[in-house]
XYZ file of C-alpha atoms in Angstrom:
472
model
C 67.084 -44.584 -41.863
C 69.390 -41.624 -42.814
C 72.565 -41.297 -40.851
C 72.535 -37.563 -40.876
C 72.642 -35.875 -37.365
C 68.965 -34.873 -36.660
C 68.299 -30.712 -36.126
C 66.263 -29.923 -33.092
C 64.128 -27.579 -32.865
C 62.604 -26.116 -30.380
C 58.855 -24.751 -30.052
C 55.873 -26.001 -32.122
C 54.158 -22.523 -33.162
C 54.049 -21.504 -36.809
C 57.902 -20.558 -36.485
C 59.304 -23.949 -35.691
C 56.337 -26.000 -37.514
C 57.711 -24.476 -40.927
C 61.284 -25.254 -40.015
C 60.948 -28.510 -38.991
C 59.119 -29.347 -42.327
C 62.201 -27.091 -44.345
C 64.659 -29.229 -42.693
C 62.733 -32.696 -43.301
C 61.617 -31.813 -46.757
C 65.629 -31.504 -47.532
C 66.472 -34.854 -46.617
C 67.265 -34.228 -43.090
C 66.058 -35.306 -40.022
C 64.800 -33.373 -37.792
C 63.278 -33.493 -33.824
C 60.215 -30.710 -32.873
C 59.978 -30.272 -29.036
C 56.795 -28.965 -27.974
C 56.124 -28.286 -23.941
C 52.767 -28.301 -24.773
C 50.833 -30.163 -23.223
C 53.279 -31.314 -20.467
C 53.491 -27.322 -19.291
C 50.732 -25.067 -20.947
C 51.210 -21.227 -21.577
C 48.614 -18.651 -20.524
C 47.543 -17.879 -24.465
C 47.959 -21.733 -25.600
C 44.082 -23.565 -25.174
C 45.047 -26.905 -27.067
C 48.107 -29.002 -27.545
C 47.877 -28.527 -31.624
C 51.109 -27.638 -33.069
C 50.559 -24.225 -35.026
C 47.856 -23.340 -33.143
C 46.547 -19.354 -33.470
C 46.248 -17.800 -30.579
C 44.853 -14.739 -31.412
C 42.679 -13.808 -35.207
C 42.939 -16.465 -37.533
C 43.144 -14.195 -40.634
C 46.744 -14.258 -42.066
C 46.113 -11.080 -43.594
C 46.242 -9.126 -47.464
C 46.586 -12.248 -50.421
C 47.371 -9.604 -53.091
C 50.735 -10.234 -54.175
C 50.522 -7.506 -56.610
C 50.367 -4.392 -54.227
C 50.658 -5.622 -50.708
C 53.946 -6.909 -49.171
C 52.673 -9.634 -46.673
C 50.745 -11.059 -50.525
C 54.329 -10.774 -51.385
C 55.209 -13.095 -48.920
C 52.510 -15.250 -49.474
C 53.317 -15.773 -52.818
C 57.326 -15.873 -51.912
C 56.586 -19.003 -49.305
C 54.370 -20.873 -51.672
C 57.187 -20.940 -54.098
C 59.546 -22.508 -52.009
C 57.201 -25.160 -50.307
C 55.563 -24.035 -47.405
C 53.688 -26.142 -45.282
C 52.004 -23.013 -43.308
C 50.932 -21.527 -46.870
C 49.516 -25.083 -48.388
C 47.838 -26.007 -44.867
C 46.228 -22.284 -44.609
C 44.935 -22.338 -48.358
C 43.855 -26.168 -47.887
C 41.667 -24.745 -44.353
C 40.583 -21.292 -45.520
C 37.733 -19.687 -44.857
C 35.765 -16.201 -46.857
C 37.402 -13.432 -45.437
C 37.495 -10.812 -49.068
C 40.992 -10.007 -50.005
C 42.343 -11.660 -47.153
C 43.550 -15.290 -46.507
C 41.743 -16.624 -43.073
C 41.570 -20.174 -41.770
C 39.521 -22.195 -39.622
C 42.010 -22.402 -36.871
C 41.187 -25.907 -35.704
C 41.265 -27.261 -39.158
C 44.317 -25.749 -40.017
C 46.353 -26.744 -36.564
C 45.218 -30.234 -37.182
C 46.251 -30.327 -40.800
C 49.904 -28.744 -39.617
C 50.068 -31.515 -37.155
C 48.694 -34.472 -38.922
C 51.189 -33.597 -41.819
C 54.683 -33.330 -39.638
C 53.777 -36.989 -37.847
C 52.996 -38.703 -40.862
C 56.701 -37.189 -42.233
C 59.243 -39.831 -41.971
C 61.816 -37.673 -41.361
C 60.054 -35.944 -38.407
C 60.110 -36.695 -34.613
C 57.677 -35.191 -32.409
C 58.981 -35.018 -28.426
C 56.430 -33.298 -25.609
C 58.249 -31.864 -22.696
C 60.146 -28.577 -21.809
C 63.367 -27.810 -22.770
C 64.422 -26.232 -19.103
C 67.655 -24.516 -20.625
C 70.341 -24.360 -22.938
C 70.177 -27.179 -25.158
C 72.833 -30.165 -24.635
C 76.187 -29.644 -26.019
C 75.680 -32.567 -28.065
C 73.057 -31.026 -30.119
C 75.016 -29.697 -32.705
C 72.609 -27.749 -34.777
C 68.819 -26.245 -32.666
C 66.452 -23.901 -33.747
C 64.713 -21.819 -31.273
C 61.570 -20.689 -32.360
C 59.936 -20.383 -28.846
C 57.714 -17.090 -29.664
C 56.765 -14.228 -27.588
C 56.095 -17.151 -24.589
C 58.692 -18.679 -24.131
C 59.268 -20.805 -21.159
C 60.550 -18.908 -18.345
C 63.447 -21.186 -17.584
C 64.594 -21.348 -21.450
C 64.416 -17.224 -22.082
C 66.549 -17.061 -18.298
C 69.543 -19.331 -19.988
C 69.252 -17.190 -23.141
C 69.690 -14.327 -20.862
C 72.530 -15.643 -19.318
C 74.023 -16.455 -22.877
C 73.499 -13.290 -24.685
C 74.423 -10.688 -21.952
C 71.009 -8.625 -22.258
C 69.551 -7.167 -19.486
C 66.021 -7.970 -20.118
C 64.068 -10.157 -22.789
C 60.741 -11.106 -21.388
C 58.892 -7.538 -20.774
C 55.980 -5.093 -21.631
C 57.625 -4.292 -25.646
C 56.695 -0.393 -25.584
C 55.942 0.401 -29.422
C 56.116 3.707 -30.903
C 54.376 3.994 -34.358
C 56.707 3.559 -37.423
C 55.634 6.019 -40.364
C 57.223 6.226 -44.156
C 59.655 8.640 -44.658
C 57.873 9.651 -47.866
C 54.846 10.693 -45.987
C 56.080 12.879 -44.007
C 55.272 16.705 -44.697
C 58.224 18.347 -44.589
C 56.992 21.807 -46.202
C 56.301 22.139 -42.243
C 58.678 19.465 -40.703
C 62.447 19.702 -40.575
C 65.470 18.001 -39.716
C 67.454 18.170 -36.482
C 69.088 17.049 -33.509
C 68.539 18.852 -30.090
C 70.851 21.475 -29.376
C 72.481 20.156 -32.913
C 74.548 17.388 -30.929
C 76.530 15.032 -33.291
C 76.028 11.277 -31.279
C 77.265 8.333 -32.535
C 76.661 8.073 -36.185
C 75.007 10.968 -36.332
C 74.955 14.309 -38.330
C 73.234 16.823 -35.804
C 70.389 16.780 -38.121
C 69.432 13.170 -37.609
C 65.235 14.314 -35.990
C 62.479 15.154 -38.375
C 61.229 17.405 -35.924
C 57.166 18.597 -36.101
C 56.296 21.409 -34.429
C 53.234 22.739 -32.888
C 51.441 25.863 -31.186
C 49.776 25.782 -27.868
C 46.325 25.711 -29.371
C 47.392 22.615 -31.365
C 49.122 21.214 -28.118
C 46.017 21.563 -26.262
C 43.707 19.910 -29.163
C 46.255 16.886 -29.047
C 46.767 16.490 -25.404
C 42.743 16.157 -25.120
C 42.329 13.750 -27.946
C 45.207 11.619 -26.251
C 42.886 11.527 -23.354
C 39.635 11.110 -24.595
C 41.022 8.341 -27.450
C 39.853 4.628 -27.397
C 42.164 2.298 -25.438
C 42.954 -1.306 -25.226
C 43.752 -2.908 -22.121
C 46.028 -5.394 -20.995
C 45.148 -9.517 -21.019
C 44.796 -10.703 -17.593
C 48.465 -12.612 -18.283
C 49.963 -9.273 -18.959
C 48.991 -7.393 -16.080
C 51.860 -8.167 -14.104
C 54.905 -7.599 -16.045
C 56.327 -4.743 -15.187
C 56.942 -2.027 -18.247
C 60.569 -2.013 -19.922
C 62.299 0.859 -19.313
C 60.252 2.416 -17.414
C 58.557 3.474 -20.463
C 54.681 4.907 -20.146
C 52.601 4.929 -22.890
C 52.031 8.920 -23.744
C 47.731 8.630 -22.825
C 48.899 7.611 -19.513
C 51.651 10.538 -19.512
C 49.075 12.767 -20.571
C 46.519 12.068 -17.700
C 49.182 12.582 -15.156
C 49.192 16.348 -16.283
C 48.599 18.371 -19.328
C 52.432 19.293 -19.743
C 53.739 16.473 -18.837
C 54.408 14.946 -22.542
C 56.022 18.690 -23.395
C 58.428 18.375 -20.717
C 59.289 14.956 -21.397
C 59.018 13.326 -25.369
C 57.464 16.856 -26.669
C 59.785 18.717 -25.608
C 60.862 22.152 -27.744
C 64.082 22.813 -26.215
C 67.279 23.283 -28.273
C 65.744 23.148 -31.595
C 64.598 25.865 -34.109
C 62.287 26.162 -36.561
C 64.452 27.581 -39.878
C 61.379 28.894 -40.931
C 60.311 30.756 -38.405
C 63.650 30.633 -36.628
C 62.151 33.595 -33.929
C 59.572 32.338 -32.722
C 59.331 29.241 -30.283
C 56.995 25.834 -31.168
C 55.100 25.390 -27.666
C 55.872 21.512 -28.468
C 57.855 19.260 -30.694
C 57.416 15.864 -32.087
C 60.174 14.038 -33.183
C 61.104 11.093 -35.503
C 63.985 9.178 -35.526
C 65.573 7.286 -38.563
C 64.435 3.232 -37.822
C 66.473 1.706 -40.697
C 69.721 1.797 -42.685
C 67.751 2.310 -45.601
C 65.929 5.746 -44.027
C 62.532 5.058 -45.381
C 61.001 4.507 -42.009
C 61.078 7.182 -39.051
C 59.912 5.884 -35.645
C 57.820 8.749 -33.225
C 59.860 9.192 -29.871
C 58.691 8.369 -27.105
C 54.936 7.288 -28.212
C 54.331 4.088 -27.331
C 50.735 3.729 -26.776
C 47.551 1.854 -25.782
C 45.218 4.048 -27.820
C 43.302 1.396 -30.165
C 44.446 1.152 -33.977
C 41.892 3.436 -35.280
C 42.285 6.056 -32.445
C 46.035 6.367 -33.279
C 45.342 6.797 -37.243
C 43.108 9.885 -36.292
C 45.195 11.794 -33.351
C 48.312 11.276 -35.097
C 47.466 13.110 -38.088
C 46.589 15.429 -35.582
C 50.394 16.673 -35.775
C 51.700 19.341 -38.262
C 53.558 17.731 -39.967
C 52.035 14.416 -40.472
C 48.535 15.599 -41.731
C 48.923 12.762 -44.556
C 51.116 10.249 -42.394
C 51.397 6.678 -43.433
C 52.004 4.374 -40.908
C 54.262 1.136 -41.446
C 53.158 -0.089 -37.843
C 51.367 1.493 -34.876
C 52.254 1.870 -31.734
C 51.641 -0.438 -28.717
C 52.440 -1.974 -25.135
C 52.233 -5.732 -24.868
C 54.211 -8.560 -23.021
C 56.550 -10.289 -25.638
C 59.678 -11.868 -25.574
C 62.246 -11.454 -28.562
C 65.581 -10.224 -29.172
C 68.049 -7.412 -29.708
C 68.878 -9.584 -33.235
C 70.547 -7.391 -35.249
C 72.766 -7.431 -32.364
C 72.655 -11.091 -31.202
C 72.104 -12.792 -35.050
C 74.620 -13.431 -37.977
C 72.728 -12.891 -41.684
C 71.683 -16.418 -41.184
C 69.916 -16.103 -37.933
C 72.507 -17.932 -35.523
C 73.194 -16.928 -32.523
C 76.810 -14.775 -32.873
C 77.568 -16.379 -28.986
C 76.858 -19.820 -29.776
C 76.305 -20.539 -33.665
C 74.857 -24.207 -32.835
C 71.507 -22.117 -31.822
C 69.728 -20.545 -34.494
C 66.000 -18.642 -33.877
C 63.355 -18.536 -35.874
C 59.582 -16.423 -35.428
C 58.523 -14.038 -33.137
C 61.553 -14.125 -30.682
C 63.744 -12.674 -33.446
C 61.778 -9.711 -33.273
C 59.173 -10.247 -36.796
C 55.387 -9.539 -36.074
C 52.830 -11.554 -37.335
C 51.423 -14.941 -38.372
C 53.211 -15.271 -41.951
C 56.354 -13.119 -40.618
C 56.728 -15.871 -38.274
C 56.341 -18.541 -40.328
C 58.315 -16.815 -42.955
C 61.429 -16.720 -40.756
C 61.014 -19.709 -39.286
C 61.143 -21.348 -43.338
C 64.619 -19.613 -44.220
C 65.955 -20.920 -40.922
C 64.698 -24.603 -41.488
C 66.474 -24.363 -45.219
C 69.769 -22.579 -43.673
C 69.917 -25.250 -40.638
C 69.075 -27.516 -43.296
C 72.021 -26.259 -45.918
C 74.435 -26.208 -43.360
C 74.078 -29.896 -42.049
C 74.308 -30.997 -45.491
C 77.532 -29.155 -46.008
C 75.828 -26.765 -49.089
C 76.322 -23.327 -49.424
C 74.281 -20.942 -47.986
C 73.297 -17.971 -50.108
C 71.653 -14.647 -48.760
C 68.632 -13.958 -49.811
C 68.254 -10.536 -52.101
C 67.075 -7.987 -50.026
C 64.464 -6.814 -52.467
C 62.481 -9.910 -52.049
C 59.738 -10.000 -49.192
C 61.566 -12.481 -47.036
C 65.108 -11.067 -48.098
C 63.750 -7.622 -46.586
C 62.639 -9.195 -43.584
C 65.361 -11.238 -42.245
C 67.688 -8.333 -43.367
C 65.950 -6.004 -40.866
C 66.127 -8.513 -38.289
C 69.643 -9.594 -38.666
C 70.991 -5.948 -39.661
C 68.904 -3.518 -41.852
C 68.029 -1.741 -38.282
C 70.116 0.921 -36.803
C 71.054 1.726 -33.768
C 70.163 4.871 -31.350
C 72.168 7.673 -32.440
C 71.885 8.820 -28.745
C 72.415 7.454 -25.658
C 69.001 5.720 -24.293
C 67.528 2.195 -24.825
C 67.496 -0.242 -27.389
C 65.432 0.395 -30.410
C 65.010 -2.140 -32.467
C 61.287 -3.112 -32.500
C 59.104 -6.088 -33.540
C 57.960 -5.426 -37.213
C 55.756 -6.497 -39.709
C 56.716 -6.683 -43.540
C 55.946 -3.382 -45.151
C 57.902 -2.210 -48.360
C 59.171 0.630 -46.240
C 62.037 -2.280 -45.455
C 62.434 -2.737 -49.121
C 65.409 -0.659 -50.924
C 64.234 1.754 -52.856
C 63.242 1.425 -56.656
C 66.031 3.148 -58.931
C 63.659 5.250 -60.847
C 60.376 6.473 -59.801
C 57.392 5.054 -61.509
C 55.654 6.788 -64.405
C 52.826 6.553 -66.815
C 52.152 4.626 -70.137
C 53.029 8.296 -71.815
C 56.154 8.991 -69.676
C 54.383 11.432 -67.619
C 54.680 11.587 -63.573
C 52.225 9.716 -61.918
C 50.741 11.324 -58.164
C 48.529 10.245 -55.648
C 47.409 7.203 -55.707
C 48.273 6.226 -58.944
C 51.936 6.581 -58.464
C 51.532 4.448 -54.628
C 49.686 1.459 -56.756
C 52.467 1.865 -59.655
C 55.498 2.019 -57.013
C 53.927 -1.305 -55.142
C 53.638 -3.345 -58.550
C 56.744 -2.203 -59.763
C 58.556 -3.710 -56.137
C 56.583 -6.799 -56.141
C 57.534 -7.263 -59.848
C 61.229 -6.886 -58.847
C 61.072 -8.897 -56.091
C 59.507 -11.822 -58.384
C 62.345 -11.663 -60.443
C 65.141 -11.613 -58.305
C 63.877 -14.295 -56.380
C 63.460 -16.386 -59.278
C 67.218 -15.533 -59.980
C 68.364 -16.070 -56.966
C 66.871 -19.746 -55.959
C 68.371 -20.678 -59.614
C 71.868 -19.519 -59.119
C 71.573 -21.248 -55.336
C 69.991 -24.436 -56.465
C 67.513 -24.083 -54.437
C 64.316 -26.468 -54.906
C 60.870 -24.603 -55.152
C 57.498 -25.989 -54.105
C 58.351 -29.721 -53.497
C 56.107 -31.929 -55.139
């Protein structure tokens, strides 16, 4: 038996499945705690580890236009058991890559205790992990025990991390029509890091007001899951159907707003309501809508949206939504690496760093495994390139987010990958004749030409890190 210290890690979801078998695949040993089934959770209906709580499609497999294909075909190249156990249990679904859920938990679980390297322990881990445990992976997700997420609480200094995560819709940069839109900050204030011009601001006329505020209220609406229904909102923040409801000007005295900002091209005559967007990453090719988080239903929000001058043609990178989760403020909390800047023994992995999704959470919780992994064995660690899938991803979560520019809450959100957290291609994509392409020609073209580029530097980069692929 190998003499290395074992990892720990801590939660049995996709997250912390992936990592343990990262860590044991390297050579090092490694202990999974799962509370399941000594204390259940109010989603959780078996003890399986990597079971799906929710759909059981993991979403787009083309890896030639789509970025969670990308990532797909990024975790299959460096060994993942979530990617070989979902392709061994899938199930038709067209373009996308579904599983049968049971078949697939079993096959996660049937494949970490046969690994000699791997531990299995059931039973809670109340708090903090012992001091002795040198090197732990949290990877707890968006349920995490109440008594674990109160000591990280207590060790990160936030004032709240289990609550109702208030999501305003995320839309590309590039989408946005700003023949009608412009950019500004009320009254033109400078805040911290910012220019006075740091809004896209859309503006609209009572009539169009009017049409909005009804389609808010008549729209399609999800409602909460019985376990939800008591957590109170975070920051007092109400999605904008329910501010709507409460009167029709309520939502123009409060997010819609026109005050202290002018329309250059029309600079004398008033908007009767404003939507804003604020920058939502270093990069500036995603703008976040102020103060809509909503409950509308997917398709709803697609249709009323558009709704606004100004985004007739919007694409969204997310939409909006309220639902009980529990992550954190990372790019605040996380080094590049994903441990914890207060206590570097703890690492996190999945949903509670504040990725959305199935694969995101895997994805994360397969870079931590190899980085715990690294470390213990004394190699270096190299960053992945940001222009890779997973690169992109744990470099919004550990730092390609910005902060507010004004005073107000937090704003980093949970996010899927989307190639709006991609940088930006150096030249713009063009024809076989050197002509422009538009529409969607030039979308497809832009897509292949990132996924192409992230192919190669990834192949690059896990051959100047000596990093192994796909283990045999």
């Amino acid at each position: 038996m190998s003499t290395i210290e074992p990892i720990h890690v801590i939660g049995g979801g996709l997250a912390g499945s992936e990592a343990t078998w990262q860590i044991a695949q390297a050579g090092v040993p490694v202990i999974l705690h799962e509370m399941r089934p000594v204390r259940g959770t109010d989603a959780h209906k078996t003890e399986g580890l990597a079971e799906l709580v929710c759909s059981n499609s993991f979403r787009s497999d083309d890896a030639e236009t789509n970025a969670v294909g990308l990532l797909h075909q990024e975790m299959r190249t460096l060994g993942s058991l979530i990617m070989a156990k979902g392709d061994a249990n899938q199930v038709p679904a067209g373009g996308a890559l579904a599983v049968d859920r049971d078949g697939f938990s079993d096959a996660v679980t049937a494949a970490l205790e046969a690994h000699p390297l791997v531990t299995i322990e059931r039973g809670e881990i109340g708090g903090i992990p012992p001091e002795e445990w040198s090197s732990v992976i949290i990877a707890t997700g968006p349920l995490t025990s109440p008594a674990l997420a109160e000591a990280i609480l207590k060790l990160t200094g936030e004032t709240s991390l289990a609550f109702f995560d208030a999501i305003a819709p995320i839309v590309y940069r590039e989408s946005i029509n700003m023949d009608i839109a412009w950019f500004q900050s009320r009254y033109d204030k400078v805040g911290p890091g910012g220019t006075g011009k740091d809004y896209i601001n859309c503006p609209m006329t009572k009539e169009q007001y009017d049409a909005f505020i009804d389609a808010l209220i008549e729209g399609d609406k999800t409602e909460f899951k019985e376990w939800e229904e008591n957590t109170p909102y975070f920051d007092g923040c109400l999605p904008i159907e329910v501010m709507a409801e409460r009167g029709r000007e309520t939502l123009r005295h409060g997010p819609m707003k026109p005050v202290g900002l002018t329309d250059p091209r029309n600079p004398d005559k008033k908007p009767y309501a404003i939507v804003q967007l604020r920058q939502d990453n270093a990069l500036g090719t995603l703008f976040n809508m102020v103060g809509f988080q909503t409950k509308l239903k997917y398709g709803a929000q697609g249709d009323i949206f558009r709704m606004i001058p100004g985004l007739e043609n919007a694409e969204f990178a997310r939409l909006g939504g309220i639902h009980r989760n529990t992550y954190l403020n990372s790019p605040k909390l996380l080094d590049p690496t994903l441990r914890l800047k207060a206590m570097p023994r703890l690492r996190f992995a999945g949903q509670i760093t504040g990725c959305e999704g199935y694969v995101e959470s895997a994805a994360v919780g397969l870079m931590t495994g190899r980085f715990a992994a690294a470390e213990r064995l004394g190699h270096p660690i190299q960053p992945l390139p940001h222009t890779t899938a997973l690169g992109a991803l744990i470099n919004h979560i550990t730092g390609g987010h910005i902060e507010t520019i004004d005073e107000g809450p937090r704003s980093f959100q949970p996010m899927n990958v989307n190639f709006g957290l991609f940088p930006p291609l150096d030249a713009a994509p063009k024809a076989e004749d050197g002509k422009r392409l538009r529409g969607s020609a030039k979308a497809i073209a832009k897509k292949k030409m990132l996924t192409d580029r992230a192919r190669e530097d990834l192949a690059a980069w896990l051959s100047a890190a000596r990093m192994p692929a796909a283990a045999e």
